[in-house]
Short mmCIF file of C-alpha atoms in Angstrom, two decimals:
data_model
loop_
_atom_site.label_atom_id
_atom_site.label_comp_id
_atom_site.label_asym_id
_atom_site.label_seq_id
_atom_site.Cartn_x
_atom_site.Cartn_y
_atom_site.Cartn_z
CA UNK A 1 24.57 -11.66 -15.96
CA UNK A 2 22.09 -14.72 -16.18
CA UNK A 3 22.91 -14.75 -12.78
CA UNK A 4 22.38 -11.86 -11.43
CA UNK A 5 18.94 -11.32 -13.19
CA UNK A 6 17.38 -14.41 -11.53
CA UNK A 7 18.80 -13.02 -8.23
CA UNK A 8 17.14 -9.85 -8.46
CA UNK A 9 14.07 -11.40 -9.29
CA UNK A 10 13.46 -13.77 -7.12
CA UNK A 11 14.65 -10.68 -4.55
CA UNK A 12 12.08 -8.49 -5.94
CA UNK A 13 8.82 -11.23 -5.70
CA UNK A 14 10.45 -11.61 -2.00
CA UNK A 15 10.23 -8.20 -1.53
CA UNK A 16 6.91 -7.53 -2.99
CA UNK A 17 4.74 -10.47 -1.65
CA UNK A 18 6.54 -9.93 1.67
CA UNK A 19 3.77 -8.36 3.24
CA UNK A 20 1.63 -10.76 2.70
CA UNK A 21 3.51 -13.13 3.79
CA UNK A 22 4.38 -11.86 7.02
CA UNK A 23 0.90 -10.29 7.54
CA UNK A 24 -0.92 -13.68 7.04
CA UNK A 25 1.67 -16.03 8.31
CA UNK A 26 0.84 -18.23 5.45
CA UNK A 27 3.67 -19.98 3.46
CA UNK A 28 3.93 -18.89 -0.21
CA UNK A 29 4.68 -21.34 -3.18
CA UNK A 30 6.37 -19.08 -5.84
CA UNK A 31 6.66 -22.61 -7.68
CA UNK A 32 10.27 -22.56 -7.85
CA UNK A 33 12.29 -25.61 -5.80
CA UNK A 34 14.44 -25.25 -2.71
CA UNK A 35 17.71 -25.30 -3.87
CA UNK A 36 19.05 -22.90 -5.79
CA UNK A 37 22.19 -22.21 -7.69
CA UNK A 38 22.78 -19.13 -5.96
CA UNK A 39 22.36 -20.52 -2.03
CA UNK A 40 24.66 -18.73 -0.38
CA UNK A 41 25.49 -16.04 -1.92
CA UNK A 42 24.72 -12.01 -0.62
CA UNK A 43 23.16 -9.17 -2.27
CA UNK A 44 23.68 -6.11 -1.81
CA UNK A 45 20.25 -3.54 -1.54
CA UNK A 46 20.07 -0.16 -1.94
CA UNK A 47 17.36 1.20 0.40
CA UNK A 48 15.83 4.39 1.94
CA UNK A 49 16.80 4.79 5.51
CA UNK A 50 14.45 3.54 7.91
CA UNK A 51 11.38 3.43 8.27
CA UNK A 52 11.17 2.43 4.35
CA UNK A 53 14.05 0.07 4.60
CA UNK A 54 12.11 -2.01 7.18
CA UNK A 55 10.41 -3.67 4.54
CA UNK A 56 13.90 -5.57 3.14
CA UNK A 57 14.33 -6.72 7.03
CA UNK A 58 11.30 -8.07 7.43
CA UNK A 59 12.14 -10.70 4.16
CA UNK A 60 15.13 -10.84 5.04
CA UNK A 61 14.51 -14.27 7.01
CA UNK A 62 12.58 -15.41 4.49
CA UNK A 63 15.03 -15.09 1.63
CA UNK A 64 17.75 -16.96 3.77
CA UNK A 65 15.97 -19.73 4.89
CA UNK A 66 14.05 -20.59 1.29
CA UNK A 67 16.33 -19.55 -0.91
CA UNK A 68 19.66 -19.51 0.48
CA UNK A 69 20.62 -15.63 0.18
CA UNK A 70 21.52 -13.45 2.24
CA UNK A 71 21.09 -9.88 2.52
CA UNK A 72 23.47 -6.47 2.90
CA UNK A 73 20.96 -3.36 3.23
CA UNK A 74 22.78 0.10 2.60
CA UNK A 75 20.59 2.81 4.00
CA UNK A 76 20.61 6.20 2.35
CA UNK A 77 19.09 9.12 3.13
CA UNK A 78 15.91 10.10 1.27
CA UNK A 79 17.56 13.37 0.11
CA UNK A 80 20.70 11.60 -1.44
CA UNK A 81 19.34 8.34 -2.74
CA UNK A 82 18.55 9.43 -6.02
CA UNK A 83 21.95 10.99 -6.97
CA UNK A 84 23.67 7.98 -5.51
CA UNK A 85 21.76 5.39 -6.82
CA UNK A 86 22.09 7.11 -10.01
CA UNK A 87 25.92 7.56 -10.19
CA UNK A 88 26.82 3.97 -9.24
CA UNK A 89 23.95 2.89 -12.20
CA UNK A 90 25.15 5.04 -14.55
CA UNK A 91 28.70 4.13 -13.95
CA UNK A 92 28.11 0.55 -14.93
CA UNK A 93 29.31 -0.01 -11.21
CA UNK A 94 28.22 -3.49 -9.45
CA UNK A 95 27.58 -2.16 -5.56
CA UNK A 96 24.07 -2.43 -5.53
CA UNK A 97 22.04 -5.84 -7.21
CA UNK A 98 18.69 -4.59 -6.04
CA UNK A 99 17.58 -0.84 -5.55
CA UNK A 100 14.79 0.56 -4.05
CA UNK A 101 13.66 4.46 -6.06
CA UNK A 102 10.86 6.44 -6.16
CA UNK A 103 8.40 5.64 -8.58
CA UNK A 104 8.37 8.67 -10.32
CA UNK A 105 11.51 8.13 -11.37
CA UNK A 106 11.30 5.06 -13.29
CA UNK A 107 12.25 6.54 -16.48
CA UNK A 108 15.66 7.40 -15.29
CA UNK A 109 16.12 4.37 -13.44
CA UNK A 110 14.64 1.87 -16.69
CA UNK A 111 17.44 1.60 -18.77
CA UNK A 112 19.41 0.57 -16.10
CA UNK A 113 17.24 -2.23 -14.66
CA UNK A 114 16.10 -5.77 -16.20
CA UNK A 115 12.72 -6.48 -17.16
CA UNK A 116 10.77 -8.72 -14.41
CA UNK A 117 8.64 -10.11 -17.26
CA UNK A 118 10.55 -12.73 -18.93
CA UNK A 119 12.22 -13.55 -15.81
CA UNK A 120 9.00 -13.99 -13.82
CA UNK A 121 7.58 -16.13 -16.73
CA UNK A 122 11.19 -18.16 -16.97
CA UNK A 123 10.95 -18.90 -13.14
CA UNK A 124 6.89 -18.91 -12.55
CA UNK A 125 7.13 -16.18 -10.20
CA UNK A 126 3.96 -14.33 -9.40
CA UNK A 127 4.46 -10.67 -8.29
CA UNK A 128 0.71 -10.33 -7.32
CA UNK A 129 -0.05 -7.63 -9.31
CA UNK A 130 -3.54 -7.78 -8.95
CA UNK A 131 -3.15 -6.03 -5.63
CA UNK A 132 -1.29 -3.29 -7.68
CA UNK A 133 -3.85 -0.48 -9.41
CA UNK A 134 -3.37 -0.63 -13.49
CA UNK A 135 -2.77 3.51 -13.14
CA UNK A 136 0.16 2.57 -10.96
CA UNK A 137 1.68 -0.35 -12.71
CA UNK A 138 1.79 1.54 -16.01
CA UNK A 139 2.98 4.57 -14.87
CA UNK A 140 5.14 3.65 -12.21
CA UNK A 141 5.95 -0.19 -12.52
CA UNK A 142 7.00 0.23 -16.46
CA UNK A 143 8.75 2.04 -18.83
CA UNK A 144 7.55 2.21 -22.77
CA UNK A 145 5.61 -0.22 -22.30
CA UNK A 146 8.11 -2.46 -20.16
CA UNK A 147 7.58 -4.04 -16.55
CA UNK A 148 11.04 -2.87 -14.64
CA UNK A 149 10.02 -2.82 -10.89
CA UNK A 150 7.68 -3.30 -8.16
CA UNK A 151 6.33 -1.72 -5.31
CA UNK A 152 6.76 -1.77 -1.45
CA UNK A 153 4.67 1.63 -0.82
CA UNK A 154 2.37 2.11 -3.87
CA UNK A 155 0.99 5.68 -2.94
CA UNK A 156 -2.14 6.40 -4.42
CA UNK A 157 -4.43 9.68 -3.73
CA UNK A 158 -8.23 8.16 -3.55
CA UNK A 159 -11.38 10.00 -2.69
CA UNK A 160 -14.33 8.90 -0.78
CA UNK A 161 -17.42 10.39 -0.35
CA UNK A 162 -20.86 9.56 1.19
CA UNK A 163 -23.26 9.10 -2.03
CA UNK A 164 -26.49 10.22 0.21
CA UNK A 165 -24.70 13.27 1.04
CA UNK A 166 -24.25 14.22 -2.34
CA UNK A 167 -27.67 13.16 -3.55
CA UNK A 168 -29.60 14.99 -0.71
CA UNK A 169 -32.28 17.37 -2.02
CA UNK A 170 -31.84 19.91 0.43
CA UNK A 171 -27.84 20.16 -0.04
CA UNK A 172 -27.73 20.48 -3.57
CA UNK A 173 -30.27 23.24 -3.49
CA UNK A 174 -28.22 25.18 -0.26
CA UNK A 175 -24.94 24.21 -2.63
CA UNK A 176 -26.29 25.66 -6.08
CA UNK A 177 -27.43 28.65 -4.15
CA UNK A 178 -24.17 29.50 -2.41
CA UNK A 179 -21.76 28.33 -5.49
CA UNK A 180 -23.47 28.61 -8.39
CA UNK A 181 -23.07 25.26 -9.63
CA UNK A 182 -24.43 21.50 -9.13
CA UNK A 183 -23.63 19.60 -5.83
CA UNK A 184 -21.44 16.68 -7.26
CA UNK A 185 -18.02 15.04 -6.20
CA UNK A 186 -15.59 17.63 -6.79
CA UNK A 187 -13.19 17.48 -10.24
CA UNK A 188 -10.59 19.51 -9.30
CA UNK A 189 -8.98 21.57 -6.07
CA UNK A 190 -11.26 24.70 -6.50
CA UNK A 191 -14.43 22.52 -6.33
CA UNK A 192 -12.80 19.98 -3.45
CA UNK A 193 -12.22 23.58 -1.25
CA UNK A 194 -16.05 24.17 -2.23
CA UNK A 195 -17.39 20.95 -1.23
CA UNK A 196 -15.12 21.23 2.21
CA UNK A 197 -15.97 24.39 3.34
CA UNK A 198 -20.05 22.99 2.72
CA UNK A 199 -20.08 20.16 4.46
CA UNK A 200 -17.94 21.00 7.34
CA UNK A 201 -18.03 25.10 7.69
#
């Protein structure tokens, strides 16, 4: 079990700094040395079909020629990952060592997965979660207050607006007048429809 744990880690921090790594070209010292107990062996990951599972071959390089492992993607479709995923886990079943989910189903997946903290600290791994926003790691990287996964695709709604639009004299008066209430970023989808239809007809 040790094993397998420091397998999936070092898989996961792979998979997770993996874009940076690629994107910048740089080399990236997780701290750990070159050889490794587990050189040569293959995992087996659980992945969305393509385009999502692109992100496991684009490590997959990386993890052979720095750590020795190699990699066996399964692709499955979006629409049956879940269930899949979920039998083999459930099971107690050994197919998969690494899976990739949806985020909003980290409390189904949690008590099936290891958590990355005392492994990361064990090995010195650093998952970069500064890139990651707190809202996200809480409520989709943990589980009662435990770290269980990381993310390849964090989606995150944001909302931009210009500041001098909003503070304009002239457009909070025309807004009031038409809507009834104060010109300010909108809190909710009645008053983002409001602000829309204002600004752009």
């Amino acid at each position: 079990m040790k094993r397998s744990c420091v397998l999936l880690t070092l898989v996961l921090m792979v998979f997770f700094t993996g874009f940076c790594v690629f994107a910048s070209g740089e080399k990236v010292d997780v701290g750990i040395e070159k050889k490794y107990p587990f050189s040569g062996d293959t995992i087996t990951i659980a992945a969305h079909g393509e385009p999502k599972s692109a992100s496991i071959y684009m490590i997959e390089d990386k993890l052979l020629d720095t750590y020795g492992i190699k990699v066996k993607v399964v692709e499955i479709a979006p629409e049956a990952i879940y269930e899949k995923e979920m039998i083999e886990l459930t099971a107690g079943g050994d197919a998969y060592d690494v899976v990739q989910f949806n985020a909003s189903n980290i409390a189904d997946y949690a008590p099936h997965l290891e958590p990355l903290a005392p492994l990361a600290e064990k090995w010195g791994l650093d998952f970069h979660l500064d890139d990651v926003l707190p809202a996200f790691q809480q409520i989709y990287l943990s589980w009662a207050g435990t770290w269980y996964a990381t993310c390849s695709d964090g989606d995150v709604h944001m909302f931009y607006y210009r500041k001098d639009a909003f503070d304009n004299p002239e457009y909070k008066r025309k807004f009031k007048a038409k809507y009834g209430y104060e010109l300010a970023p909108p809190r909710d989808f009645n008053q983002y429809l409001d602000v829309a239809e204002f600004f752009t007809g």
